[in-house]
PDB file of C-alpha atoms in Angstrom:
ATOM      1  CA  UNK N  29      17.713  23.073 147.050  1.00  0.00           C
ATOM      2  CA  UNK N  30      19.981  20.130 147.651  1.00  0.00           C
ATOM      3  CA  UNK N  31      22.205  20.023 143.980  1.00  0.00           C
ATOM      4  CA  UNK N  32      23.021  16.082 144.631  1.00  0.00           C
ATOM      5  CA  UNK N  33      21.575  13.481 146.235  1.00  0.00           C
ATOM      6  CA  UNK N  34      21.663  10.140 146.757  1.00  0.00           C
ATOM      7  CA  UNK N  35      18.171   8.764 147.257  1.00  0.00           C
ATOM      8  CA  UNK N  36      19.176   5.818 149.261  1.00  0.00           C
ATOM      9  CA  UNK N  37      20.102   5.713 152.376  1.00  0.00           C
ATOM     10  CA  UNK N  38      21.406   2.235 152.722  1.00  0.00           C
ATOM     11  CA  UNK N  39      21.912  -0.594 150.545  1.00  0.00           C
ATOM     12  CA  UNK N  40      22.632  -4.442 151.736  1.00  0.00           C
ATOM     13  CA  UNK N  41      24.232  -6.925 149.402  1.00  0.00           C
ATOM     14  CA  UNK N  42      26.074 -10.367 149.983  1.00  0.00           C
ATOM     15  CA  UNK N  43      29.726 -11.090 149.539  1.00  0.00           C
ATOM     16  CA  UNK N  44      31.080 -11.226 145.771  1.00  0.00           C
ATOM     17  CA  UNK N  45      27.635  -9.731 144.530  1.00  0.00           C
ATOM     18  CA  UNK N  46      27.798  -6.471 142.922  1.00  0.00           C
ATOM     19  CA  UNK N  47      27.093  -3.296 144.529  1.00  0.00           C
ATOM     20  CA  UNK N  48      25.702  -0.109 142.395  1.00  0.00           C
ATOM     21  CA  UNK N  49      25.205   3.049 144.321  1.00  0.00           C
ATOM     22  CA  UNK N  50      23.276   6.080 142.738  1.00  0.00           C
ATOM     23  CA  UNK N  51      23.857   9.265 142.846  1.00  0.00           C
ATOM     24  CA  UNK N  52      21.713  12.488 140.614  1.00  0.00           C
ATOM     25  CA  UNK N  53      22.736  15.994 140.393  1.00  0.00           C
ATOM     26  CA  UNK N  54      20.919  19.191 139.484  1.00  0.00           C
ATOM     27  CA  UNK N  55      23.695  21.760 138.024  1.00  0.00           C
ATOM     28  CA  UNK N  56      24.860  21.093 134.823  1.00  0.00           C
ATOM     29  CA  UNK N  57      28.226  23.000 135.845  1.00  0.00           C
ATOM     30  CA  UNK N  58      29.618  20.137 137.827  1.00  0.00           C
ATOM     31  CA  UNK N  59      32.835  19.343 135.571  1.00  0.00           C
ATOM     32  CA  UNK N  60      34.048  16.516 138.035  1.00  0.00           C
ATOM     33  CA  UNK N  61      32.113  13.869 140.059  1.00  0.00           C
ATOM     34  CA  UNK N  62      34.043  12.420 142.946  1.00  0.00           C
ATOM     35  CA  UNK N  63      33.048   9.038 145.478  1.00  0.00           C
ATOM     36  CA  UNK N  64      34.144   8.788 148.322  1.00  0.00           C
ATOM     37  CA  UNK N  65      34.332   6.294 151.264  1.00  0.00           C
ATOM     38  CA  UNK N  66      34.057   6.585 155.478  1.00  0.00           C
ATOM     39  CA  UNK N  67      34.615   4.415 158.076  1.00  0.00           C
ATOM     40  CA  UNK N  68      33.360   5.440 161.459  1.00  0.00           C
ATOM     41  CA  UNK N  69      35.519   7.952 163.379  1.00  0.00           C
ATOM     42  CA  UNK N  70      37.366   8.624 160.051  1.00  0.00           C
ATOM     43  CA  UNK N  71      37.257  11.562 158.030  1.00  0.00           C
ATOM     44  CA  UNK N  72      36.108  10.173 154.128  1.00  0.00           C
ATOM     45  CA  UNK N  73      38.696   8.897 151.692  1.00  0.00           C
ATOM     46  CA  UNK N  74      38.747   9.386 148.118  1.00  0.00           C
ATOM     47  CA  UNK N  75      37.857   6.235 146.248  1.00  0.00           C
ATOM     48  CA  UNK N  76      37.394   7.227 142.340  1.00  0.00           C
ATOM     49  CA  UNK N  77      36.384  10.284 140.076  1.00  0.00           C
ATOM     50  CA  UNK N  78      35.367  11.080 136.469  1.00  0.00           C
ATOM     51  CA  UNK N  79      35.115  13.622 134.015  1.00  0.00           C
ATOM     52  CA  UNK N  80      31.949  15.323 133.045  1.00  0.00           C
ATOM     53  CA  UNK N  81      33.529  14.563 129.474  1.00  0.00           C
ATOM     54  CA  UNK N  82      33.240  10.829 130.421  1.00  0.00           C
ATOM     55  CA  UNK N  83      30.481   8.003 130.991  1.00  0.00           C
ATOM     56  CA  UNK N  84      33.042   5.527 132.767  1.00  0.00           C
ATOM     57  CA  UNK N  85      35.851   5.109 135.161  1.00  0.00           C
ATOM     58  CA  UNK N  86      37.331   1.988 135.926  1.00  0.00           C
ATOM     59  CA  UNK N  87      39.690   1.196 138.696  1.00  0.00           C
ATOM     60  CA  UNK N  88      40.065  -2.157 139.402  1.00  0.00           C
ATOM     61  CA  UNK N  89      36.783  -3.341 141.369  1.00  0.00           C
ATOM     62  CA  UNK N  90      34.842  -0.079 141.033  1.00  0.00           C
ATOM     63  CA  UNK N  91      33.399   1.623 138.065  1.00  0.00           C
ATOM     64  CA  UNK N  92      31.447   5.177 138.115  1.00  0.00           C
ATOM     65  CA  UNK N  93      29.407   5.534 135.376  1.00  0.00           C
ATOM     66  CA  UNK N  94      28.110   9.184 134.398  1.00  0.00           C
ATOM     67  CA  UNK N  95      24.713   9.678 132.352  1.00  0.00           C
ATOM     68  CA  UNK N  96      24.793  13.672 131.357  1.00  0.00           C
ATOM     69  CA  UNK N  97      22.030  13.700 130.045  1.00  0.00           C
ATOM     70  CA  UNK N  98      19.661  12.107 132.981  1.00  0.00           C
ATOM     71  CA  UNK N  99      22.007  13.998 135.268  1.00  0.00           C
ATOM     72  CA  UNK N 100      22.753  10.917 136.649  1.00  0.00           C
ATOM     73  CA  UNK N 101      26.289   8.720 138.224  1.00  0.00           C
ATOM     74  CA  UNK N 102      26.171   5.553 139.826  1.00  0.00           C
ATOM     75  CA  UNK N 103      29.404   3.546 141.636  1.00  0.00           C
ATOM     76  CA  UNK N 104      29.535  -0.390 140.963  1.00  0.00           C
ATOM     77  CA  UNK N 105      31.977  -2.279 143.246  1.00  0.00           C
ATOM     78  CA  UNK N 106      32.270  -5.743 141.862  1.00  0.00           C
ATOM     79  CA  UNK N 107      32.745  -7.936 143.703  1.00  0.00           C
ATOM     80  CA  UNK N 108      31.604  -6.844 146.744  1.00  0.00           C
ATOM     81  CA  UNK N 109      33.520  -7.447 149.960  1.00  0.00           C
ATOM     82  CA  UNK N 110      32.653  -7.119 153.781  1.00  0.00           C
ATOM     83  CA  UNK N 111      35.594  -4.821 153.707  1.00  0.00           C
ATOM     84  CA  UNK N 112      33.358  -2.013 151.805  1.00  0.00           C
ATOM     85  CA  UNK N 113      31.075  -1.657 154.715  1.00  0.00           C
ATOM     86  CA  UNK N 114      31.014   1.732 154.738  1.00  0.00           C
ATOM     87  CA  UNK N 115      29.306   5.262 154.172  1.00  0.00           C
ATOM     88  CA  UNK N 116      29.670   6.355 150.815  1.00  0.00           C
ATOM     89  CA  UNK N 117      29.336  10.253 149.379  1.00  0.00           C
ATOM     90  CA  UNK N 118      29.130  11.288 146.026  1.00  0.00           C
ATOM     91  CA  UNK N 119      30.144  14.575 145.210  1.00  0.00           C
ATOM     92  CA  UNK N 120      30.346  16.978 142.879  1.00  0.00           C
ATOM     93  CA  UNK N 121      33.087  19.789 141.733  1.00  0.00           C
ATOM     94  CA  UNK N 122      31.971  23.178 140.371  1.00  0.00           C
ATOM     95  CA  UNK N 123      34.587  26.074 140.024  1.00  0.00           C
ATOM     96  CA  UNK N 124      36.795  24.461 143.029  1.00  0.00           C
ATOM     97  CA  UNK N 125      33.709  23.836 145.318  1.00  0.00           C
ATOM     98  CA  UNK N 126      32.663  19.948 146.205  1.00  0.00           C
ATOM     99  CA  UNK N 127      28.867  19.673 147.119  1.00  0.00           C
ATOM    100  CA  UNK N 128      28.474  16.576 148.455  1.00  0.00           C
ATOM    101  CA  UNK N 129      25.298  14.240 148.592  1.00  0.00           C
ATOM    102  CA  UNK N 130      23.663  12.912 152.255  1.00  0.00           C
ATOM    103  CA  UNK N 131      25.477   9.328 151.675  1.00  0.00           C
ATOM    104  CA  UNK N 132      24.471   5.838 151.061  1.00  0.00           C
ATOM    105  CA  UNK N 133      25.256   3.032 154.049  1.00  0.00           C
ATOM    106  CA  UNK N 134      26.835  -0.406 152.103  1.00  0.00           C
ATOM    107  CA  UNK N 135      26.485  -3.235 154.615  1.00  0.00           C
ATOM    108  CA  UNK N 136      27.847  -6.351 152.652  1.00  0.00           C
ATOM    109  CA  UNK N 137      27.515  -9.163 154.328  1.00  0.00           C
ATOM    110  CA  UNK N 138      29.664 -12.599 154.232  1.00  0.00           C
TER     111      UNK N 138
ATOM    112  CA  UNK M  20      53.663  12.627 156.805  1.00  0.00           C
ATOM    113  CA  UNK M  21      50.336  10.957 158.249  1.00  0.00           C
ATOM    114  CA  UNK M  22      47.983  12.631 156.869  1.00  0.00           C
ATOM    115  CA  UNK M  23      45.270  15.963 157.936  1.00  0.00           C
ATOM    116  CA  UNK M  24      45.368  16.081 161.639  1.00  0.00           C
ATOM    117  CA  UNK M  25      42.696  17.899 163.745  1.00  0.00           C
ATOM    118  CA  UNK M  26      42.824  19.132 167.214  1.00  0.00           C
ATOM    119  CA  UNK M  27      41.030  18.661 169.393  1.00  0.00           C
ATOM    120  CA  UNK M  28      39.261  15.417 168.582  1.00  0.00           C
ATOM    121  CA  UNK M  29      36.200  16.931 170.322  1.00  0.00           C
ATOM    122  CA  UNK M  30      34.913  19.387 171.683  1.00  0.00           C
ATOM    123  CA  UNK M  31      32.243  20.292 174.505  1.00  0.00           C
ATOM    124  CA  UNK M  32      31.359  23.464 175.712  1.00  0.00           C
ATOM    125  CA  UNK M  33      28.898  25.904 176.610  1.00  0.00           C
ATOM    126  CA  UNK M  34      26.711  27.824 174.615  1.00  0.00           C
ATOM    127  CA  UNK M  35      27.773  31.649 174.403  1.00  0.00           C
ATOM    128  CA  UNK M  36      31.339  30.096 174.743  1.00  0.00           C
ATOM    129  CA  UNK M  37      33.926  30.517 171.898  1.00  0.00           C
ATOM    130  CA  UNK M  38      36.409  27.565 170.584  1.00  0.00           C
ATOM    131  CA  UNK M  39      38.650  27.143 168.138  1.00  0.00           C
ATOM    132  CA  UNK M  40      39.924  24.208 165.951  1.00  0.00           C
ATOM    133  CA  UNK M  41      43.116  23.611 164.639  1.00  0.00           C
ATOM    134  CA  UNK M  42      43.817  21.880 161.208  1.00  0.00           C
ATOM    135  CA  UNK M  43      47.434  20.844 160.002  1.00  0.00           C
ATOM    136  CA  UNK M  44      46.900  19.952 156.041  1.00  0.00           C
ATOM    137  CA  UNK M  45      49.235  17.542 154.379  1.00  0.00           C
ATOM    138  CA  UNK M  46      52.390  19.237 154.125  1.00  0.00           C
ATOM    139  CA  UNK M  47      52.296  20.088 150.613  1.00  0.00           C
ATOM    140  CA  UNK M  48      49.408  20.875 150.009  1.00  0.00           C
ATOM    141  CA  UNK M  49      48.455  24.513 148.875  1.00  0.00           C
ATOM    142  CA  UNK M  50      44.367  24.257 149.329  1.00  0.00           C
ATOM    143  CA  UNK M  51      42.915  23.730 152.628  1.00  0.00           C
ATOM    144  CA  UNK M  52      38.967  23.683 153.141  1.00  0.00           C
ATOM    145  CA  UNK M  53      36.496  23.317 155.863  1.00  0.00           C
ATOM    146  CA  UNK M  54      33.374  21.442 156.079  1.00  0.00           C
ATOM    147  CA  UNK M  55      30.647  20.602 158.484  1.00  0.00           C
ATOM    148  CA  UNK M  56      28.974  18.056 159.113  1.00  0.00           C
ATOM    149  CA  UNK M  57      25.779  16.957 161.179  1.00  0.00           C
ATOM    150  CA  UNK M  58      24.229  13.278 161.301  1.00  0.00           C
ATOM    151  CA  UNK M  59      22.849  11.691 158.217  1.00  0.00           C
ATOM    152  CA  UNK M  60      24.001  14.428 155.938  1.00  0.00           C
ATOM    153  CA  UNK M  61      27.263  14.657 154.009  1.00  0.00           C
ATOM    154  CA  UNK M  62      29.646  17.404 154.477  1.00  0.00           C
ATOM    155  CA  UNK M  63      28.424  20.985 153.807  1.00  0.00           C
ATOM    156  CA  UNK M  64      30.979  23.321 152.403  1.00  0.00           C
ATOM    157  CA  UNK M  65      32.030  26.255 154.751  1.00  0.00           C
ATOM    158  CA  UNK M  66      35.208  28.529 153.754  1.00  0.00           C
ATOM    159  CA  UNK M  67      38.160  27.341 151.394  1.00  0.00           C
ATOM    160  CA  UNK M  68      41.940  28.512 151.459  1.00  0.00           C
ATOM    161  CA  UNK M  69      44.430  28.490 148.529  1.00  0.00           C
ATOM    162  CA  UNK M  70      47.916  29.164 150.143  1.00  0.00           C
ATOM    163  CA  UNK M  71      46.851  32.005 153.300  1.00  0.00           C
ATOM    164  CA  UNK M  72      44.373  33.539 150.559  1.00  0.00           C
ATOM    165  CA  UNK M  73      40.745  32.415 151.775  1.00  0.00           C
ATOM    166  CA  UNK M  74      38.890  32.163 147.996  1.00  0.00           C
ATOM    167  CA  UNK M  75      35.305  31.149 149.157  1.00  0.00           C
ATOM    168  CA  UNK M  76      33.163  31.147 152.011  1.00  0.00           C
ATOM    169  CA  UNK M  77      29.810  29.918 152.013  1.00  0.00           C
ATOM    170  CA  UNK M  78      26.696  31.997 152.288  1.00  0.00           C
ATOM    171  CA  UNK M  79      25.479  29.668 154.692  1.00  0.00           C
ATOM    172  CA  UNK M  80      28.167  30.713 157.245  1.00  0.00           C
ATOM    173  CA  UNK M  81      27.429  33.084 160.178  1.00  0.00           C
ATOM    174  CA  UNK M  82      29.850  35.772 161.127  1.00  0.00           C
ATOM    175  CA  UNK M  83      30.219  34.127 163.817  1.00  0.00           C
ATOM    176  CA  UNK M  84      32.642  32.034 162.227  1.00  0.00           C
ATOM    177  CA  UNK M  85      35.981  32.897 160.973  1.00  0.00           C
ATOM    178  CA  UNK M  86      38.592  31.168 159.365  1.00  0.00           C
ATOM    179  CA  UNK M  87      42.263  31.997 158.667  1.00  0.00           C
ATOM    180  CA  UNK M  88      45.647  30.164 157.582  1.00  0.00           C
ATOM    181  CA  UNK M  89      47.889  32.771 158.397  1.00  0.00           C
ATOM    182  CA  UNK M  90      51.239  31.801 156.418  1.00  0.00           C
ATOM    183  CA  UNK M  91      49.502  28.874 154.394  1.00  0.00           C
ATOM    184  CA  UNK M  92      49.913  25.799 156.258  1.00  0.00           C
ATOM    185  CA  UNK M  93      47.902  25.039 159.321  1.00  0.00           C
ATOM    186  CA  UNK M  94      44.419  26.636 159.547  1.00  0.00           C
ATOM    187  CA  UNK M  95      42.221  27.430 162.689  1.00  0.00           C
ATOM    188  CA  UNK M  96      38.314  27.878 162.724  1.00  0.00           C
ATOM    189  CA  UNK M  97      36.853  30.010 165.175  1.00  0.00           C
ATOM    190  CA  UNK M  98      33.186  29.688 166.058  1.00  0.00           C
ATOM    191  CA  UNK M  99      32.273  32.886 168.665  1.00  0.00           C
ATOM    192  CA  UNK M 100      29.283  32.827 170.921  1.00  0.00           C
ATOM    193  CA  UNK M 101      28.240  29.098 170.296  1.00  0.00           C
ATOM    194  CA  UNK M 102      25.146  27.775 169.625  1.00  0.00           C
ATOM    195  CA  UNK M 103      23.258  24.365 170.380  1.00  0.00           C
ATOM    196  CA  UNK M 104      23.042  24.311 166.320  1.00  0.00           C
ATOM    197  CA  UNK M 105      26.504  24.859 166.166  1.00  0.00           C
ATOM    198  CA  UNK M 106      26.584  21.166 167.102  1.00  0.00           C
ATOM    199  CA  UNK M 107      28.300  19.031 164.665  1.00  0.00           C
ATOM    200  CA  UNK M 108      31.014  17.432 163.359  1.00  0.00           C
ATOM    201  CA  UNK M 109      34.076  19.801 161.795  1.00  0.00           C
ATOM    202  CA  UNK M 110      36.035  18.296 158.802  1.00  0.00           C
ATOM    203  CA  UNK M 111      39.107  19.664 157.345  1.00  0.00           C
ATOM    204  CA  UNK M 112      40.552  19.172 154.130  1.00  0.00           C
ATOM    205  CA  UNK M 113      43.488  19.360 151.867  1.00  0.00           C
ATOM    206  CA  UNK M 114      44.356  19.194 148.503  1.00  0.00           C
ATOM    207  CA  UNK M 115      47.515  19.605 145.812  1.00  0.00           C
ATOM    208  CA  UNK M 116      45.224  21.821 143.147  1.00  0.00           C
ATOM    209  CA  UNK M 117      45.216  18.542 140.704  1.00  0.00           C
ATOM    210  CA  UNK M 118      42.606  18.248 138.285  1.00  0.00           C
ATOM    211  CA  UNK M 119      40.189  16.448 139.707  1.00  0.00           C
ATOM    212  CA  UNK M 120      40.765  18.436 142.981  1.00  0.00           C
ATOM    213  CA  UNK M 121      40.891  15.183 144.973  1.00  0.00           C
ATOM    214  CA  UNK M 122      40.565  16.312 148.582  1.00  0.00           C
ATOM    215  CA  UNK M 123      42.283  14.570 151.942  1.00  0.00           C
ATOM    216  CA  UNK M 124      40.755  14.803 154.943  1.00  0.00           C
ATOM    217  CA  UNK M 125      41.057  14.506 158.248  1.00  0.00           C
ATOM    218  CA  UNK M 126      39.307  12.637 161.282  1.00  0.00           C
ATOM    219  CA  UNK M 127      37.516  15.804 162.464  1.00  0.00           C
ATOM    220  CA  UNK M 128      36.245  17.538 165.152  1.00  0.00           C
ATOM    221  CA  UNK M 129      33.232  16.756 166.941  1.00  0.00           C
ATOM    222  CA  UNK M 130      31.678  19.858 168.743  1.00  0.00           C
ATOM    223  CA  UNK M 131      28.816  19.712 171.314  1.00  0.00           C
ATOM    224  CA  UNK M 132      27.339  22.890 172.335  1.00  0.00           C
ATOM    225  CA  UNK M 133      25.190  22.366 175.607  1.00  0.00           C
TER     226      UNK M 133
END
């Protein structure tokens, strides 16, 4: 039983549009949600996080919102630039543990 | 400091072989973790240090695997007798304990089993 997951695989927008990525979870013990970013050949980076006390996190072009009660986070990146090509994991904390979902593709294209 | 390294980079060998990987966290950095990591999935948990004490290893993990960080800075992950589904990538991690536990991580290793 896969505990998040992000539903789509890839997403394609175009240069200063804004990007939302979606991610649900499953166990309501997750007390963090975390996104993060990878380039090819690199190990991911962290990008931006919130509390499961939260519904937003802003940090300068991205925002995570958090919906507790649809068990639901989503990642805008506004505006989008061909620089955020990229894979991008959502994850979840529990007790120390990440689980992490499968990863969304973001081409954006100029 | 650069950053988690990894050695080797990658990885081929036989199956029924045995490797190890290497994993140098950032410096100070008291939680170390290791992930895998196969195509079109996102990192799967695997075994998690806190200074040389390993706290959690996941069920999924075979005991063919072992794990150890022997005076709580680098870490090494031994797979024994390899398998062609051993094949994937190996990520490492690090982390200060903050609150969110906002992990580092390194480039990986990519093992092929043939």
């Amino acid at each position: 039983d896969q505990q998040v997951k992000q539903n789509s695989p890839s997403l394609s927008v175009q240069e200063g549009r804004i990007s939302i990525l979606n991610c649900d979870y499953t166990n309501s013990m997750f007390d963090y949600f975390l996104w993060y970013k990878k380039y090819p050949a690199e190990g991911p980076t962290f990008l931006i996080s919130i509390s499961s006390i939260k519904d937003k996190n802003e940090d300068g072009r991205f925002t995570v919102f958090l919906n507790k009660s649809a068990k639901h986070l989503s990642l805008h990146i506004v505006p989008s630039q061909p620089g955020d090509s990229a894979v991008y994991f959502c994850a979840a904390l529990d007790a120390g543990k990440s689980t992490f979902g499968d990863g969304t593709t973001l081409t954006v294209k100029p | 400091d650069t950053g988690v390294s990894q050695n080797p980079r990658h990885k081929i060998t036989k199956r029924g072989q045995n490797v190890t990987f290497r994993c140098d966290p950032i410096s100070e950095h008291n939680r170390l973790y290791w992930y895998r990591q196969t195509l079109g999935q996102g990192p799967e948990f695997l075994t998690y240090f806190q200074n040389e004490a390993q706290l959690e290893k996941s069920r999924l993990l075979s005991d063919r695997f072992s794990a150890e960080r022997p005076k709580g800075s680098f870490s090494t992950l031994e797979i024994q007798r390899t398998e062609q589904g051993d094949s994937a990538m190996y990520l490492c991690a690090s982390s200060f304990r903050a609150v969110p536990d906002t992990q580092y991580f390194g480039p990986g290793t990519r093992l092929t089993v043939l």
